[in-house]
Amino acid sequence: GQNIDQPTEMTATEGAIVQINCTYQTSGFNGLFWYQQHAGEAPTFLSYNVLDGLEEKGRFSSFLSRSKGYSYLLLKELQMKDSASYLCAVFDSNYQLIWGAGTKLIIKP
Amino acid sequence: DVKVTQSSRYLVKRTGEKVFLECVQDMDHENMFWYRQDPGLGLRLIYFSYDVKMKEKGDIPEGYSVSREKKERFSLILESASTNQTSMYLCASRLGIGESSPLHFGNGTRLTVT
């Protein structure tokens, strides 16, 4: 079966750095997405990785290792507004999106 | 920016009612999707559509149907609502099949069936 694993919940301190991991087992791979979802709102697109390596976008970076079936989202200089759920999703060989259950990130002052 | 609009943020319906959830996107996207989101579970795909008049079952189509008569509009229908269909429903669109373009989501409809 196809599976994506993320930690259920993480806690971090304002101003710090946090890394949210995502491991996947899918039938084929055509890219990996990270989305941010604030409570009661729609998911919004953060990043897309299809090649190995690190993609940096301001305070957020996303890393992919296809051989390990692994990605992480790195958030720097955490702000209170970063409190949200972070969803990992993989395009399989048929371009169907497989979703993880999401990681709820709690930021404390 | 792509705008995906869902007609209602909150709905309360009774068991057995027929329920229509409407979704409109303004960027001429071919692909449209309906998901439901429940606590502790990932987004689960109900139905999707690659083009007008086309529809495909997702992972959990039972109890639902869809309609896509126009490219910009994708409707989700609960033929006879049941309490286990209480959930957050998310509509999304993206550019085209085979494209690695991201999904753009509407703000969601929180449906409660009593």
CSV table of C-alpha atoms in Angstrom, one decimal:
chain,number,residue,atom,x,y,z
A,1,GLY,CA,0.0,0.0,0.0
A,2,GLN,CA,0.9,3.6,-0.2
A,3,ASN,CA,1.9,5.4,2.9
A,4,ILE,CA,3.1,8.8,4.1
A,5,ASP,CA,4.3,9.3,7.7
A,6,GLN,CA,4.7,12.5,9.6
A,7,PRO,CA,4.8,13.2,13.3
A,8,THR,CA,1.4,14.1,14.7
A,9,GLU,CA,2.4,17.1,16.7
A,10,MET,CA,5.6,19.2,17.4
A,11,THR,CA,6.3,22.1,19.7
A,12,ALA,CA,8.9,24.8,19.2
A,13,THR,CA,9.8,28.2,20.6
A,14,GLU,CA,9.4,31.5,18.9
A,15,GLY,CA,12.6,32.5,17.2
A,16,ALA,CA,14.0,28.9,17.0
A,17,ILE,CA,14.3,26.4,14.1
A,18,VAL,CA,12.2,23.4,13.6
A,19,GLN,CA,12.4,20.4,11.2
A,20,ILE,CA,9.3,18.5,10.2
A,21,ASN,CA,10.0,15.1,8.7
A,22,CYS,CA,8.0,13.1,6.1
A,23,THR,CA,8.8,9.6,5.0
A,24,TYR,CA,6.9,8.0,2.1
A,25,GLN,CA,6.3,4.7,0.4
A,26,THR,CA,4.4,5.1,-2.8
A,27,SER,CA,4.1,3.4,-6.2
A,28,GLY,CA,6.3,5.7,-8.1
A,29,PHE,CA,7.3,9.3,-7.4
A,30,ASN,CA,6.6,12.4,-9.4
A,31,GLY,CA,7.3,15.1,-6.8
A,32,LEU,CA,6.6,16.0,-3.2
A,33,PHE,CA,4.6,19.0,-1.9
A,34,TRP,CA,4.4,20.7,1.4
A,35,TYR,CA,1.3,22.7,2.4
A,36,GLN,CA,0.5,24.9,5.4
A,37,GLN,CA,-2.9,24.8,6.9
A,38,HIS,CA,-4.0,27.2,9.7
A,39,ALA,CA,-6.9,25.9,11.8
A,40,GLY,CA,-10.2,26.2,10.0
A,41,GLU,CA,-8.6,27.4,6.8
A,42,ALA,CA,-7.7,25.8,3.5
A,43,PRO,CA,-4.2,24.3,2.8
A,44,THR,CA,-1.9,26.7,1.1
A,45,PHE,CA,1.1,25.7,-1.1
A,46,LEU,CA,4.6,26.0,0.4
A,47,SER,CA,7.0,24.1,-1.7
A,48,TYR,CA,7.5,21.4,-4.3
A,49,ASN,CA,10.5,19.1,-4.6
A,50,VAL,CA,11.1,16.6,-7.4
A,51,LEU,CA,15.0,16.4,-7.4
A,52,ASP,CA,17.2,15.6,-4.5
A,53,GLY,CA,18.5,18.4,-2.5
A,54,LEU,CA,17.4,21.5,-0.6
A,55,GLU,CA,15.0,24.2,-1.9
A,56,GLU,CA,15.1,27.4,0.0
A,57,LYS,CA,12.3,30.0,0.1
A,58,GLY,CA,12.8,32.7,2.7
A,59,ARG,CA,12.4,31.3,6.2
A,60,PHE,CA,11.2,28.0,4.8
A,61,SER,CA,13.3,25.3,3.2
A,62,SER,CA,12.4,21.8,1.9
A,63,PHE,CA,14.7,18.9,1.4
A,64,LEU,CA,14.2,15.7,-0.6
A,65,SER,CA,16.1,12.4,-0.7
A,66,ARG,CA,14.4,10.1,-3.2
A,67,SER,CA,16.6,7.1,-2.5
A,68,LYS,CA,15.5,7.3,1.2
A,69,GLY,CA,11.9,8.2,0.6
A,70,TYR,CA,12.4,11.1,2.9
A,71,SER,CA,11.7,14.8,3.0
A,72,TYR,CA,11.8,17.5,5.6
A,73,LEU,CA,10.5,21.0,6.0
A,74,LEU,CA,12.7,23.4,7.8
A,75,LEU,CA,11.3,26.5,9.4
A,76,LYS,CA,13.7,29.2,10.7
A,77,GLU,CA,13.2,32.2,12.9
A,78,LEU,CA,9.8,30.8,14.0
A,79,GLN,CA,7.0,33.3,14.4
A,80,MET,CA,3.7,32.8,16.3
A,81,LYS,CA,1.9,32.9,12.9
A,82,ASP,CA,3.7,29.7,11.9
A,83,SER,CA,1.5,27.8,14.3
A,84,ALA,CA,-0.4,25.6,11.9
A,85,SER,CA,-0.6,22.1,10.5
A,86,TYR,CA,2.0,21.1,7.8
A,87,LEU,CA,0.9,18.6,5.2
A,88,CYS,CA,3.2,16.4,3.2
A,89,ALA,CA,1.9,15.0,-0.1
A,90,VAL,CA,3.5,12.9,-2.8
A,91,PHE,CA,2.6,12.5,-6.5
A,92,ASP,CA,2.6,8.8,-7.3
A,93,SER,CA,3.4,7.3,-10.8
A,94,ASN,CA,-0.2,8.2,-11.9
A,95,TYR,CA,0.0,11.8,-10.7
A,96,GLN,CA,-2.4,11.0,-7.9
A,97,LEU,CA,-1.6,12.9,-4.7
A,98,ILE,CA,-1.1,10.8,-1.6
A,99,TRP,CA,-1.4,12.8,1.6
A,100,GLY,CA,0.1,12.5,5.0
A,101,ALA,CA,-2.1,13.2,8.1
A,102,GLY,CA,-0.3,16.4,8.8
A,103,THR,CA,1.9,17.7,11.6
A,104,LYS,CA,0.4,20.2,14.0
A,105,LEU,CA,3.1,22.7,14.9
A,106,ILE,CA,2.7,24.6,18.2
A,107,ILE,CA,4.8,27.7,18.7
A,108,LYS,CA,5.4,28.9,22.3
A,109,PRO,CA,6.6,32.4,23.2
B,1,ASP,CA,-3.8,34.4,-8.0
B,2,VAL,CA,-6.0,31.4,-8.4
B,3,LYS,CA,-9.3,31.7,-6.6
B,4,VAL,CA,-11.3,28.7,-5.7
B,5,THR,CA,-14.6,29.6,-4.1
B,6,GLN,CA,-16.9,27.2,-2.1
B,7,SER,CA,-20.4,28.4,-1.8
B,8,SER,CA,-20.8,27.8,2.0
B,9,ARG,CA,-18.4,27.8,4.9
B,10,TYR,CA,-20.8,26.1,7.3
B,11,LEU,CA,-23.8,23.8,6.6
B,12,VAL,CA,-26.1,22.0,9.0
B,13,LYS,CA,-28.3,19.3,7.4
B,14,ARG,CA,-30.6,16.6,8.6
B,15,THR,CA,-30.0,12.9,8.0
B,16,GLY,CA,-31.6,11.8,4.7
B,17,GLU,CA,-31.4,15.3,3.1
B,18,LYS,CA,-29.9,15.8,-0.3
B,19,VAL,CA,-27.0,18.2,0.0
B,20,PHE,CA,-25.2,20.2,-2.7
B,21,LEU,CA,-21.7,21.6,-2.2
B,22,GLU,CA,-20.7,24.0,-4.9
B,23,CYS,CA,-17.2,25.0,-6.0
B,24,VAL,CA,-16.0,27.5,-8.6
B,25,GLN,CA,-12.5,28.3,-9.8
B,26,ASP,CA,-11.5,31.2,-12.0
B,27,MET,CA,-8.2,30.1,-13.6
B,28,ASP,CA,-9.4,27.8,-16.3
B,29,HIS,CA,-8.0,24.8,-14.6
B,30,GLU,CA,-8.8,21.4,-16.2
B,31,ASN,CA,-8.6,19.4,-13.0
B,32,MET,CA,-10.9,19.7,-10.1
B,33,PHE,CA,-11.1,17.7,-6.9
B,34,TRP,CA,-13.3,17.1,-3.9
B,35,TYR,CA,-11.7,16.0,-0.6
B,36,ARG,CA,-12.9,15.4,2.9
B,37,GLN,CA,-10.7,16.1,5.9
B,38,ASP,CA,-11.2,14.5,9.3
B,39,PRO,CA,-9.0,14.8,12.4
B,40,GLY,CA,-6.1,12.5,12.4
B,41,LEU,CA,-6.6,11.5,8.8
B,42,GLY,CA,-5.0,12.8,5.7
B,43,LEU,CA,-7.0,14.4,3.0
B,44,ARG,CA,-9.1,11.7,1.4
B,45,LEU,CA,-10.1,12.0,-2.2
B,46,ILE,CA,-13.8,11.6,-3.0
B,47,TYR,CA,-14.1,12.4,-6.7
B,48,PHE,CA,-12.1,14.3,-9.3
B,49,SER,CA,-12.6,15.6,-12.8
B,50,TYR,CA,-10.1,16.0,-15.6
B,51,ASP,CA,-12.4,18.0,-17.8
B,52,VAL,CA,-16.0,19.1,-18.4
B,53,LYS,CA,-18.5,16.2,-18.2
B,54,MET,CA,-15.7,13.9,-16.9
B,55,LYS,CA,-15.5,12.4,-13.5
B,56,GLU,CA,-13.5,9.7,-11.7
B,57,LYS,CA,-14.0,8.0,-8.4
B,58,GLY,CA,-11.4,8.7,-5.7
B,59,ASP,CA,-10.7,6.7,-2.6
B,60,ILE,CA,-14.0,7.1,-0.9
B,61,PRO,CA,-16.8,7.8,-3.4
B,62,GLU,CA,-19.6,5.8,-1.6
B,63,GLY,CA,-22.5,8.0,-0.8
B,64,TYR,CA,-21.4,10.9,-3.0
B,65,SER,CA,-21.8,11.9,-6.6
B,66,VAL,CA,-20.4,14.9,-8.6
B,67,SER,CA,-21.3,17.0,-11.5
B,68,ARG,CA,-19.2,19.1,-13.8
B,69,GLU,CA,-21.3,20.8,-16.5
B,70,LYS,CA,-19.0,23.7,-16.9
B,71,LYS,CA,-15.2,23.9,-16.7
B,72,GLU,CA,-15.2,26.3,-13.8
B,73,ARG,CA,-17.7,24.6,-11.6
B,74,PHE,CA,-17.6,21.2,-9.8
B,75,SER,CA,-20.4,20.2,-7.5
B,76,LEU,CA,-20.4,17.5,-4.9
B,77,ILE,CA,-23.8,15.9,-4.1
B,78,LEU,CA,-24.6,13.9,-1.0
B,79,GLU,CA,-27.7,11.9,-2.2
B,80,SER,CA,-28.9,11.1,1.3
B,81,ALA,CA,-26.8,12.7,4.0
B,82,SER,CA,-25.8,10.5,6.9
B,83,THR,CA,-24.1,11.4,10.2
B,84,ASN,CA,-20.8,9.8,9.1
B,85,GLN,CA,-20.6,12.4,6.4
B,86,THR,CA,-20.1,15.1,9.0
B,87,SER,CA,-16.7,16.5,7.9
B,88,MET,CA,-14.8,19.4,6.4
B,89,TYR,CA,-15.1,19.3,2.6
B,90,LEU,CA,-12.4,20.9,0.5
B,91,CYS,CA,-12.5,21.6,-3.2
B,92,ALA,CA,-9.3,22.1,-5.2
B,93,SER,CA,-8.2,22.7,-8.7
B,94,ARG,CA,-5.0,22.5,-10.6
B,95,LEU,CA,-3.7,23.1,-14.1
B,96,GLY,CA,-3.7,19.7,-15.9
B,97,ILE,CA,-3.1,16.0,-15.8
B,98,GLY,CA,0.6,15.1,-15.7
B,99,GLU,CA,1.5,18.6,-14.7
B,100,SER,CA,3.4,18.9,-11.5
B,101,SER,CA,1.5,22.0,-10.6
B,102,PRO,CA,0.2,22.5,-7.0
B,103,LEU,CA,-3.4,22.2,-5.9
B,104,HIS,CA,-5.2,25.4,-5.1
B,105,PHE,CA,-7.9,24.9,-2.4
B,106,GLY,CA,-11.1,26.6,-1.5
B,107,ASN,CA,-11.7,27.7,2.1
B,108,GLY,CA,-13.7,24.6,2.8
B,109,THR,CA,-17.3,23.7,3.8
B,110,ARG,CA,-17.8,22.4,7.3
B,111,LEU,CA,-20.8,20.1,7.1
B,112,THR,CA,-22.7,18.8,10.1
B,113,VAL,CA,-25.3,16.2,9.6
B,114,THR,CA,-27.7,15.7,12.5
